[in-house]
Short mmCIF file of C-alpha atoms and ligand atoms in Angstrom, two decimals:
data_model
loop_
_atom_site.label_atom_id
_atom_site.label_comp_id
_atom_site.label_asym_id
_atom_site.label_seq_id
_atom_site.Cartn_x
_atom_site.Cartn_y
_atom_site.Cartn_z
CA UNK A 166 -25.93 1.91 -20.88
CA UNK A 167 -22.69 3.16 -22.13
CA UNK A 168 -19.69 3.38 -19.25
CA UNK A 169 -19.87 6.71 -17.26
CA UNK A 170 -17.05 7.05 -15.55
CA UNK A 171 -18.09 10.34 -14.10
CA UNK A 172 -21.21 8.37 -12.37
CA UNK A 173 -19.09 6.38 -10.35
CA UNK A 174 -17.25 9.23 -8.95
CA UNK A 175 -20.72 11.01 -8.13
CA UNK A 176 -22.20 7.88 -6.95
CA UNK A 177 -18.71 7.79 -4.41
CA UNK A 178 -19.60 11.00 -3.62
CA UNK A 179 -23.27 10.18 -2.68
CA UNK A 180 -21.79 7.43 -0.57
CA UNK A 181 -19.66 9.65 1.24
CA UNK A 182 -22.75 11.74 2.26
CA UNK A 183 -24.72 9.37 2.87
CA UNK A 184 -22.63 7.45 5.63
CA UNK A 185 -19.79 9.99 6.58
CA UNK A 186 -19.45 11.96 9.48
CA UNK A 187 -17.20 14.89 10.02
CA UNK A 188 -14.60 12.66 11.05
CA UNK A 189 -14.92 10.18 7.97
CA UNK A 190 -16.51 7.08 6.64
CA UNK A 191 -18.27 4.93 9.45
CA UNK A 192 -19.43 1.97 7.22
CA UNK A 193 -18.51 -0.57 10.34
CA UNK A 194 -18.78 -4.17 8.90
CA UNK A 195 -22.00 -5.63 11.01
CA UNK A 196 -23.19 -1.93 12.26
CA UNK A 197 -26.10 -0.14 11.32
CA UNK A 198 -23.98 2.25 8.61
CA UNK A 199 -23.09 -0.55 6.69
CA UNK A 200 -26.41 -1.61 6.69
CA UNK A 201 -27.58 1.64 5.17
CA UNK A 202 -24.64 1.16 2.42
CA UNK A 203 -25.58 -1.75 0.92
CA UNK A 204 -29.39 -0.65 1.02
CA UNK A 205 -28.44 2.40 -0.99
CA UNK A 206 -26.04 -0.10 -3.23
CA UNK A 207 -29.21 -2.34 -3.71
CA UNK A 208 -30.91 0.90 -4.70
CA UNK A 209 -28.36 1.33 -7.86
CA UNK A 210 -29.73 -2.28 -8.98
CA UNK A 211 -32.98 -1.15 -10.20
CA UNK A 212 -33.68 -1.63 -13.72
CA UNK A 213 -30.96 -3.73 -14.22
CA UNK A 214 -31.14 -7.13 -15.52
CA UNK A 215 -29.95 -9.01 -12.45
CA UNK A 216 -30.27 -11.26 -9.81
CA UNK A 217 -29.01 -10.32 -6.42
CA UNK A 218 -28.52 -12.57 -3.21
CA UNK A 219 -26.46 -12.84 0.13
CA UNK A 220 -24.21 -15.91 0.63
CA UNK A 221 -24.07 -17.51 3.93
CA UNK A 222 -21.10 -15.62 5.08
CA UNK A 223 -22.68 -12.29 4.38
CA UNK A 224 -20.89 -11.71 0.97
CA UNK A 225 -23.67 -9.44 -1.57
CA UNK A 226 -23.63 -11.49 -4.80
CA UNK A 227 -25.23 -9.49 -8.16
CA UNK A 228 -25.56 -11.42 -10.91
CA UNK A 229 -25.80 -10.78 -14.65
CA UNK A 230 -26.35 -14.02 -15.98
CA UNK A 231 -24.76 -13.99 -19.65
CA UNK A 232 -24.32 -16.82 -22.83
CA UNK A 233 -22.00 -19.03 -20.65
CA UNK A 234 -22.23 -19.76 -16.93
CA UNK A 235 -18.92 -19.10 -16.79
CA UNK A 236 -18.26 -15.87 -14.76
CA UNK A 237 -15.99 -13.10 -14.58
CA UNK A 238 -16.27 -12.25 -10.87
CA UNK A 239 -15.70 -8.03 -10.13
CA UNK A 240 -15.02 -7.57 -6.27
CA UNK A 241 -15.11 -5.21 -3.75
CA UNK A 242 -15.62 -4.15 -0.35
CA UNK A 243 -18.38 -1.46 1.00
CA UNK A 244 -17.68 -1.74 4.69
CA UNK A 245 -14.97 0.45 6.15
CA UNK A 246 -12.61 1.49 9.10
CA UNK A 247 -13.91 3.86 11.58
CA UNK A 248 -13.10 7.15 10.38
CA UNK A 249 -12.05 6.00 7.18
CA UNK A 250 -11.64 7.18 3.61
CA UNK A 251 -14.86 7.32 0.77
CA UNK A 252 -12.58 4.66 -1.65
CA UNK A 253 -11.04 2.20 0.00
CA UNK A 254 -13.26 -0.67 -1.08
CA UNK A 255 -16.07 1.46 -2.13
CA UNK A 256 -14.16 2.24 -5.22
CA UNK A 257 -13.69 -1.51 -6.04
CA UNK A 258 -17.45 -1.70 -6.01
CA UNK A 259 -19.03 1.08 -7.68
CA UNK A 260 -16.69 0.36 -10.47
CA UNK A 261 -17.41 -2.76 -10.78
CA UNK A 262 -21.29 -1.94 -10.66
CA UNK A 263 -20.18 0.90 -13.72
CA UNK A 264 -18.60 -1.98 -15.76
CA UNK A 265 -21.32 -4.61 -15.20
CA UNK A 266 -23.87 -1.72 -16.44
CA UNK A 267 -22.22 -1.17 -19.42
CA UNK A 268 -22.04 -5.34 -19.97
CA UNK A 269 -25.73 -5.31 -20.16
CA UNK A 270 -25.73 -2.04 -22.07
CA UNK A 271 -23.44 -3.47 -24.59
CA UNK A 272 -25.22 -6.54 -25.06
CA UNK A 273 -28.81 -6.43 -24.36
CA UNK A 274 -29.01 -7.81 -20.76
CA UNK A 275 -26.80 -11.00 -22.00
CA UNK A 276 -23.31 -10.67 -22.13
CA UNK A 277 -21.14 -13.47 -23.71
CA UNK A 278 -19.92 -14.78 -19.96
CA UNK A 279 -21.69 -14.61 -16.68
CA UNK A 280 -20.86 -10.78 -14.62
CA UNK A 281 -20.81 -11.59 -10.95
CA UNK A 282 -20.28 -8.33 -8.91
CA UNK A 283 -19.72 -9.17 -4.78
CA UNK A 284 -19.45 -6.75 -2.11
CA UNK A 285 -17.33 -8.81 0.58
CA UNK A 286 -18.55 -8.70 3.83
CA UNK A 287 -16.45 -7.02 6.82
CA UNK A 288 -12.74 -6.87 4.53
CA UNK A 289 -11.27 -4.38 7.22
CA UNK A 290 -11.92 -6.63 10.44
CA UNK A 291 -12.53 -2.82 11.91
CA UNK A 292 -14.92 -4.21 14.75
CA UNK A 293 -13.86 -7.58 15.70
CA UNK A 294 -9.85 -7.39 14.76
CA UNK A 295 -10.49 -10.38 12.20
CA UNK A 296 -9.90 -9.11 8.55
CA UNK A 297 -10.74 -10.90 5.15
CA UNK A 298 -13.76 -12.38 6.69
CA UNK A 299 -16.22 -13.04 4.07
CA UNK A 300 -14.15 -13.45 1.35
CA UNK A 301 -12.36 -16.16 3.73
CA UNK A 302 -15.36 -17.78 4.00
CA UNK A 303 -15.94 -17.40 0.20
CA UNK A 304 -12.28 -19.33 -0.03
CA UNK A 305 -13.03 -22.48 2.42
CA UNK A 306 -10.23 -20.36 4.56
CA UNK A 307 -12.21 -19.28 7.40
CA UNK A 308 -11.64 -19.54 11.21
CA UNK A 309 -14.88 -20.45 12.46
CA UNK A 310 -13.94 -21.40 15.80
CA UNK A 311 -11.07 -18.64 16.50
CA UNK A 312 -13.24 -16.48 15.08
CA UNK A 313 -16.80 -16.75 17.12
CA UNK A 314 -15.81 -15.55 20.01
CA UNK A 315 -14.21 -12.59 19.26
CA UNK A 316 -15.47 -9.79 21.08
CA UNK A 317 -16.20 -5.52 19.57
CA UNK A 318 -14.68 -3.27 22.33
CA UNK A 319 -18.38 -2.74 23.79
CA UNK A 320 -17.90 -6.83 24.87
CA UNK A 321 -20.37 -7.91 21.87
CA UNK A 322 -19.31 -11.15 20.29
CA UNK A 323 -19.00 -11.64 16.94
CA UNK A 324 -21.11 -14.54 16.52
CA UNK A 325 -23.78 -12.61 17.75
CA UNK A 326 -23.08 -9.24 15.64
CA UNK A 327 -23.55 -11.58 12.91
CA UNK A 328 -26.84 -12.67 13.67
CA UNK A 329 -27.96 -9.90 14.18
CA UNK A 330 -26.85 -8.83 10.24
CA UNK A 331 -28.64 -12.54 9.65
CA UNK A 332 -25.76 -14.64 9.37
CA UNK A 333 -25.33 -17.90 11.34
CA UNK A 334 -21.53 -18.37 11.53
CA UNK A 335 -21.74 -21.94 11.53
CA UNK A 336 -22.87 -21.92 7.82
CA UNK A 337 -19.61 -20.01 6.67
CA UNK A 338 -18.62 -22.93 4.78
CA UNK A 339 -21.57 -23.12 2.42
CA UNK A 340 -20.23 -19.47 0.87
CA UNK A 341 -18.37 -21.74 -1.20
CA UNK A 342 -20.86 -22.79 -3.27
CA UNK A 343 -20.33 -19.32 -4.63
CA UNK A 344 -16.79 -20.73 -6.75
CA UNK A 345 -18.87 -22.61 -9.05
CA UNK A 346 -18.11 -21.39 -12.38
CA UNK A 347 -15.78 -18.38 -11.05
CA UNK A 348 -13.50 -18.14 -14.06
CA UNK A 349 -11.61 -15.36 -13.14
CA UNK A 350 -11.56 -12.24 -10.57
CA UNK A 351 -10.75 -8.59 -11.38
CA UNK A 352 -10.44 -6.05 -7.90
CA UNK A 353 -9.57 -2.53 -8.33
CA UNK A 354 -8.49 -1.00 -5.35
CA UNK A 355 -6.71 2.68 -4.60
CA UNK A 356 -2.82 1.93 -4.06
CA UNK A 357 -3.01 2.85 -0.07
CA UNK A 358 0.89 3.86 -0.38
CA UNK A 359 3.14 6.27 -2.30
CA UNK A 360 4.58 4.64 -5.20
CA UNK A 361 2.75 5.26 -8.08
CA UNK A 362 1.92 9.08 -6.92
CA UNK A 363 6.46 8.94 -6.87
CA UNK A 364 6.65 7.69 -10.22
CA UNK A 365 4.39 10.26 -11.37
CA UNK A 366 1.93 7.24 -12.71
CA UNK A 367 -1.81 6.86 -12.41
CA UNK A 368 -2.26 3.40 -12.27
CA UNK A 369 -0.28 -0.11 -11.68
CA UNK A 370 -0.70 -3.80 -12.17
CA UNK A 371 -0.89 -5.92 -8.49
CA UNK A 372 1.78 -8.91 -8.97
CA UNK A 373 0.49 -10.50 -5.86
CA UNK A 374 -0.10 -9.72 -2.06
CA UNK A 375 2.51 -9.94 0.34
CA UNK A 376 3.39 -12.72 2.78
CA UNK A 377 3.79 -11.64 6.02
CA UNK A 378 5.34 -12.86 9.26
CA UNK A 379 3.81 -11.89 12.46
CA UNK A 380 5.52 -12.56 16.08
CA UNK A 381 5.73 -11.38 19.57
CA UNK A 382 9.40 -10.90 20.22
CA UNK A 383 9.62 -11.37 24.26
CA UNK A 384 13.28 -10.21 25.47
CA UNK A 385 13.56 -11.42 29.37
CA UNK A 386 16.00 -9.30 31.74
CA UNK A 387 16.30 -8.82 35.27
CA UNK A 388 14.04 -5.67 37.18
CA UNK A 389 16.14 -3.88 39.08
CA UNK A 390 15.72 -0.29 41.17
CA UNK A 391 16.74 2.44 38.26
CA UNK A 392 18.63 4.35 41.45
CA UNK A 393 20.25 1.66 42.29
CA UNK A 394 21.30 -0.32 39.81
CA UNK A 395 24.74 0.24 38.04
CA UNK A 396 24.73 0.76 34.42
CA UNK A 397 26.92 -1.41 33.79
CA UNK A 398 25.35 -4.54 35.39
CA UNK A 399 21.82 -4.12 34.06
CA UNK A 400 19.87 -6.39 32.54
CA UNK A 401 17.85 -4.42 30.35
CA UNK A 402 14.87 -5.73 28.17
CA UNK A 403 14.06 -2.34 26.72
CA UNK A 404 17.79 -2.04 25.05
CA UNK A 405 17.32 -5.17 23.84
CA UNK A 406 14.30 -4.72 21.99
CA UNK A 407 15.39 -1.49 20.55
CA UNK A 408 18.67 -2.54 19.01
CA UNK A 409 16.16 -5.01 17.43
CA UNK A 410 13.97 -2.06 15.97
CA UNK A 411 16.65 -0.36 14.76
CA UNK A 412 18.35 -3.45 12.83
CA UNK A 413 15.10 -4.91 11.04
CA UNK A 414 15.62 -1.57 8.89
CA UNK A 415 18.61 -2.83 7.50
CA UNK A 416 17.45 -6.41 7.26
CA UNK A 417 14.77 -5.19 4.94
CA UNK A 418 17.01 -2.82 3.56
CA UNK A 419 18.47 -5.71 1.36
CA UNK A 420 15.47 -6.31 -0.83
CA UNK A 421 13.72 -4.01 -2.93
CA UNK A 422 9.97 -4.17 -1.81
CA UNK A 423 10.41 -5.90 1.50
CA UNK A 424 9.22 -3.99 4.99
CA UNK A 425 9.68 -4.91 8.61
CA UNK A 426 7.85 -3.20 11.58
CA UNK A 427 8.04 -3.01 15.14
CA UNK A 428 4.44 -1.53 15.86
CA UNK A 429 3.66 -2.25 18.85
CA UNK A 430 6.31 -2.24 22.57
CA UNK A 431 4.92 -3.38 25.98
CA UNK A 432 7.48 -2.52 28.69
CA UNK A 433 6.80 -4.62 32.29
CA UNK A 434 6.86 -3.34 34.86
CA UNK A 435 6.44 -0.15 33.01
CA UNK A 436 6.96 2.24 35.61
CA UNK A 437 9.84 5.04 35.58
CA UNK A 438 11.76 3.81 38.87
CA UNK A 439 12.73 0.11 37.45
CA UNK A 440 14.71 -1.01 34.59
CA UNK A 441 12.72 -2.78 32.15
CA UNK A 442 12.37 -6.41 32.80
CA UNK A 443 10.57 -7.44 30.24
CA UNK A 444 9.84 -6.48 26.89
CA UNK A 445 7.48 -7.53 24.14
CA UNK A 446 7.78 -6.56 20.84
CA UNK A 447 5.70 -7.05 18.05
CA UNK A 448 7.16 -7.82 14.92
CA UNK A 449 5.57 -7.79 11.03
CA UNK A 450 7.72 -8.55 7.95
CA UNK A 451 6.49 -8.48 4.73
CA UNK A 452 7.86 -9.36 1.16
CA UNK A 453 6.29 -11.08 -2.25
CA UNK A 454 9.14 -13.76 -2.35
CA UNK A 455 8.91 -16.66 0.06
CA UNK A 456 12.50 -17.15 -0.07
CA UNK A 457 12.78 -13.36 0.96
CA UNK A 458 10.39 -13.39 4.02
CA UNK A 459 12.22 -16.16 5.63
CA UNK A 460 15.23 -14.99 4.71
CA UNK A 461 14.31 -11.92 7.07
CA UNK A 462 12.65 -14.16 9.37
CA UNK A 463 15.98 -15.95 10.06
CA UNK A 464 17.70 -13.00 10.19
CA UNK A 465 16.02 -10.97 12.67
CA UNK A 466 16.22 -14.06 15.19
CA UNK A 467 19.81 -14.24 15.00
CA UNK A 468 20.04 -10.42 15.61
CA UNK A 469 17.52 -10.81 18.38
CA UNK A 470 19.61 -13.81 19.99
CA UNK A 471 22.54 -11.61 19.76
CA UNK A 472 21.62 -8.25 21.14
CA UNK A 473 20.11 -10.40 23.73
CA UNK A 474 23.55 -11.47 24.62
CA UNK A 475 25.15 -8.33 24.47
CA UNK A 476 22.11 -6.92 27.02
CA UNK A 477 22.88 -10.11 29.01
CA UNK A 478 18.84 -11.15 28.66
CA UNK A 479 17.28 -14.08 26.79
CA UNK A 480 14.61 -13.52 23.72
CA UNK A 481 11.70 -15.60 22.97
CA UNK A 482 9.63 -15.77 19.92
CA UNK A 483 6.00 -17.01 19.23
CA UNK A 484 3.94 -16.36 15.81
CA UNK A 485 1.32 -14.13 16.03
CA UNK A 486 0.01 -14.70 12.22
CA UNK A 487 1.06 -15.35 8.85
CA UNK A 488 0.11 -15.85 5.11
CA UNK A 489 2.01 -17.20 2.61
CA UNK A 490 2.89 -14.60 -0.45
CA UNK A 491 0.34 -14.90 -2.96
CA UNK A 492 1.42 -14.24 -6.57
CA UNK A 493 -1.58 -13.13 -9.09
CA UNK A 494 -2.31 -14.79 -12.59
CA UNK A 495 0.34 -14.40 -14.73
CA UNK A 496 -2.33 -14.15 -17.73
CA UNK A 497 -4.17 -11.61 -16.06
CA UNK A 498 -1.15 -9.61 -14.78
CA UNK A 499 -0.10 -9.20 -18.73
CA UNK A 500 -3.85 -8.23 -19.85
CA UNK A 501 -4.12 -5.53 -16.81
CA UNK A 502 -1.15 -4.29 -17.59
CA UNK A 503 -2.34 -3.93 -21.75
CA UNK A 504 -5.61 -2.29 -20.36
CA UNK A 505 -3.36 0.46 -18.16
CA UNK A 506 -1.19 1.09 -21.10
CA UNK A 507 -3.94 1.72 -23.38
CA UNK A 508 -5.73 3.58 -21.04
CA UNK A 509 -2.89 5.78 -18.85
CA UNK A 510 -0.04 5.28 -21.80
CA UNK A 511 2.15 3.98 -19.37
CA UNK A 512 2.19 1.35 -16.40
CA UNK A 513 4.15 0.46 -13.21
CA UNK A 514 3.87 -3.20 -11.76
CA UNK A 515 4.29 -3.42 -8.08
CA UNK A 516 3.13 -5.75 -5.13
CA UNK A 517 0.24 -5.31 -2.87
CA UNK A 518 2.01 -4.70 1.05
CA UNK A 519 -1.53 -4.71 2.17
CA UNK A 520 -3.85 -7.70 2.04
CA UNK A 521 -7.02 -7.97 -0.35
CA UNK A 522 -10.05 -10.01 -0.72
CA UNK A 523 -8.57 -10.75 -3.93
CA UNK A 524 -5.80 -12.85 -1.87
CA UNK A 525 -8.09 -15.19 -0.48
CA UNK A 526 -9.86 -15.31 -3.99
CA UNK A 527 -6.09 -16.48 -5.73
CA UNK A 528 -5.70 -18.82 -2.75
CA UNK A 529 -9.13 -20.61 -4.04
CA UNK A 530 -7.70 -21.45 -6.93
CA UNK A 531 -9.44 -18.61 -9.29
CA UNK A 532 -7.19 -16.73 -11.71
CA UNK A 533 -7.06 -13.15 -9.89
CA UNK A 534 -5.39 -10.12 -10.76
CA UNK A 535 -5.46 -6.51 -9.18
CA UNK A 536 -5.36 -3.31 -10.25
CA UNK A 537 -4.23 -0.20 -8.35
CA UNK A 538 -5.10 3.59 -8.65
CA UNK A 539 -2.69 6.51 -7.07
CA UNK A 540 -3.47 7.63 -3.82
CA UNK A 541 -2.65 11.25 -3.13
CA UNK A 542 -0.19 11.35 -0.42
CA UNK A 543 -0.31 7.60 -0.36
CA UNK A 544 -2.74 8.09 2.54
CA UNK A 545 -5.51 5.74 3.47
CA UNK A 546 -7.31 4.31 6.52
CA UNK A 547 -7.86 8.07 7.13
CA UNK A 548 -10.70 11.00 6.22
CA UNK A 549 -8.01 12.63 4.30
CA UNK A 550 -7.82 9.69 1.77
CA UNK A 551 -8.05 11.11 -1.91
CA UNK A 552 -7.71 10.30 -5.72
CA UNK A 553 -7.73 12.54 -8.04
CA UNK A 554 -10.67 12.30 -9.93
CA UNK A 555 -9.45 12.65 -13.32
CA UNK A 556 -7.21 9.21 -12.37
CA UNK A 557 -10.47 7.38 -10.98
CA UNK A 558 -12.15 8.45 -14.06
CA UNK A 559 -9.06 6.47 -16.01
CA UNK A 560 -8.97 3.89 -13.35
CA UNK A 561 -13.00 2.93 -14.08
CA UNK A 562 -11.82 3.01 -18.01
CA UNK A 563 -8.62 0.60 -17.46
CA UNK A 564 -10.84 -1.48 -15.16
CA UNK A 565 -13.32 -1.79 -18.13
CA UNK A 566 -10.99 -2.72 -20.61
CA UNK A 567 -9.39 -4.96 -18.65
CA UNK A 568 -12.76 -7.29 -18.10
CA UNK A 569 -13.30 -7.08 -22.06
CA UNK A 570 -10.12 -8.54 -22.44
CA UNK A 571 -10.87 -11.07 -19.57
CA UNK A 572 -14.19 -11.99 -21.00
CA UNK A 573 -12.18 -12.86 -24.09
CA UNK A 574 -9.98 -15.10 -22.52
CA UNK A 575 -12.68 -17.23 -20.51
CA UNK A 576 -14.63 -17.25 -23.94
CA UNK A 577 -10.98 -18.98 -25.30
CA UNK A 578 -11.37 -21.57 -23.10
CA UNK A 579 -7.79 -20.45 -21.76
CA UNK A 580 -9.29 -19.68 -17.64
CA UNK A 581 -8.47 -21.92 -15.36
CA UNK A 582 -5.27 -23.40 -17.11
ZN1 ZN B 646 -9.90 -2.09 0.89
#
């Protein structure tokens, strides 16, 4: 089989009808939609020259076993978020599928390296708030005992949403099994944000994911009647916190690519008639450069310690979460970016703010490299989530060039150093 771009984007499209609702995609990790999904993935399979198994954290493994064992590992994700787009992840995997076709096209069922396609199971973290999950497992990064008692918003643990999919979470670790031989990993993904759509550009080379830093930022005052109390003697939490939500844009303002969010604000005692005596923020700063993020992170506590001063409270901080940056191949990152430019004519090399499978991938130690597609309105997590399909068309082209090239360099003996 040739590469048919224009399949992939009709087999999307089948997708999308398949386990849509008016509202969007409902491909749940661990629910009954998902299920369906990978059935109707499985059914693509037939006639194809491959082996196909689950790994003990859930994780769909499809195999075309080439010359060498060494494998070039495609990657994506078919679950989604409730009411979610018809590519986030489910681009990433038909693709993939579309270039591993063409492999055994090209060379009679036995391609010069092993083609490992995976559909990682439950990327979003939708249900149980935990995202990453199989390809975590996949890395030897997992949470096993955080992560078992989570619980859906019906009360369901996780542990037992799993069985119920056949997974025993206990065996996460032997997912890992699944390295052996990776030589390198390739993810396409849509871009999720604005940039390339601003610069006018189809597609872009991933430099790495972001590191983020994740706290609850808890400013203490004093509650106090709001008919009462003077203005001037107040102790207010609330003013506080929002001097804090209005600096953080100028913290990040510094760097190019750097963000910082206040997302979330929980006001106690939260009622109209008392000045706010406590307030938690929640705080999320992102940037590739390690030096940046704590540059911010150090920053934003000395602005917090003063405006809690000025407001006459105290601040306290504790980490939520956080990752270190994660910087792709530096091999790969040059032969994606060769594959864009022969395929779009031009290319724009930017970091990932969201996280990837491919992250935890890079942190196992397997040369990794992304590639991103424009996302009209840079809109995702949403029905209204859309590529043009002339640029997912290119995007299944660049992503096919790019493993060529990749195959290439494992056969060189130059993966892994
Ligand atoms: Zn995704």
């Amino acid at each position: 089989m040739s590469l048919d771009p224009k399949r992939t984007v009709a087999e999307l499209k089948e997708l999308r009808a398949l386990t849509s609702d008016d509202n969007g995609a409902q491909r749940v990790a661990w629910t009954d939609t998902w299920l369906k999904a990978r059935e109707w993935f499985k059914s693509k399979l037939k006639g194809l020259p491959v082996e196909q198994h689950f790994d003990a954290a859930g994780n769909g493994w499809v195999t075309l076993p080439g010359a060498s064992e060494k494998a070039l590992l495609l990657g994506g994700h078919l679950d989604s978020v409730p009411n979610g787009g018809w590519l986030d992840g489910a681009l990433d995997e038909m693709a993939g599928l579309e270039v591993l076709r063409r492999f055994a096209g090209e060379f009679n069922g036995r391609p010069p390296v092993t083609i490992r396609l995976v559909d990682w199971a439950d990327e979003e973290g939708a249900r149980f708030g935990r995202s990453l999950l199989g390809s975590s497992a996949f890395a030897g990064t997992h949470s096993i005992e955080a992560d078992r008692k989570r619980t859906d918003k019906d009360g369901i643990r996780m542990e037992d949403a799993l069985r119920r999919c056949g997974v025993e979470i206990d065996r996460f670790p032997e997912a890992e099994r699944e390295q052996q031989n990776a030589a390198a990993y390739l993810e396409l993904h849509i871009e999720q944000g604005p940039v390339l759509e601003s610069k006018q550009l189809p597609l872009g080379v991933v430099l790495g994911t972001k590191g983020v830093e994740r706290h609850t930022v808890t400013f203490h005052g004093q509650e106090a009647h709001s008919g009462s109390t003077p203005m001037k003697v107040r102790r207010d939490a609330l003013a506080a916190a929002s001097k804090l939500a209005l600096e953080i844009r100028s913290i990040a303002g510094k760097h190019p690519d750097a963000v910082c969010t206040i997302g979330s604000v929980k006001t106690f005692p939260g009622i109209v008639t008392a000045v706010v005596g406590r307030c938690e923020a929640a705080l999320d700063q992102r940037d590739l450069d390690a030096a940046v993020l704590a540059q911010m992170h150090r920053e934003a506590k000395e602005a917090s310690e003063r405006f809690a001063r000025e407001e006459k409270c105290t601040v306290e901080w504790s980490r939520i979460w956080n990752i270190e940056p994660i910087a792709f191949h530096p091999a790969l990152i040059e032969r994606c970016e060769q594959a864009i430019r022969e395929t779009a004519g031009a290319v724009h090399k930017l970091p990932s703010g969201p996280l990837h499978d491919a992250a935890e991938v890079s942190r196992a130690g397997i040369p990794t490299v992304m590639m991103f597609v424009q996302s009209l309105g840079g809109i995702s997590h949403n029905k209204i989530e859309d590529t043009k399909e002339e640029h997912l068309e290119m995007s299944v082209r660049a992503l096919d060039r790019l493993a060529t090239t990749t195959v290439e360099w494992i056969q060189a003996g130059k993966a892994g150093a």
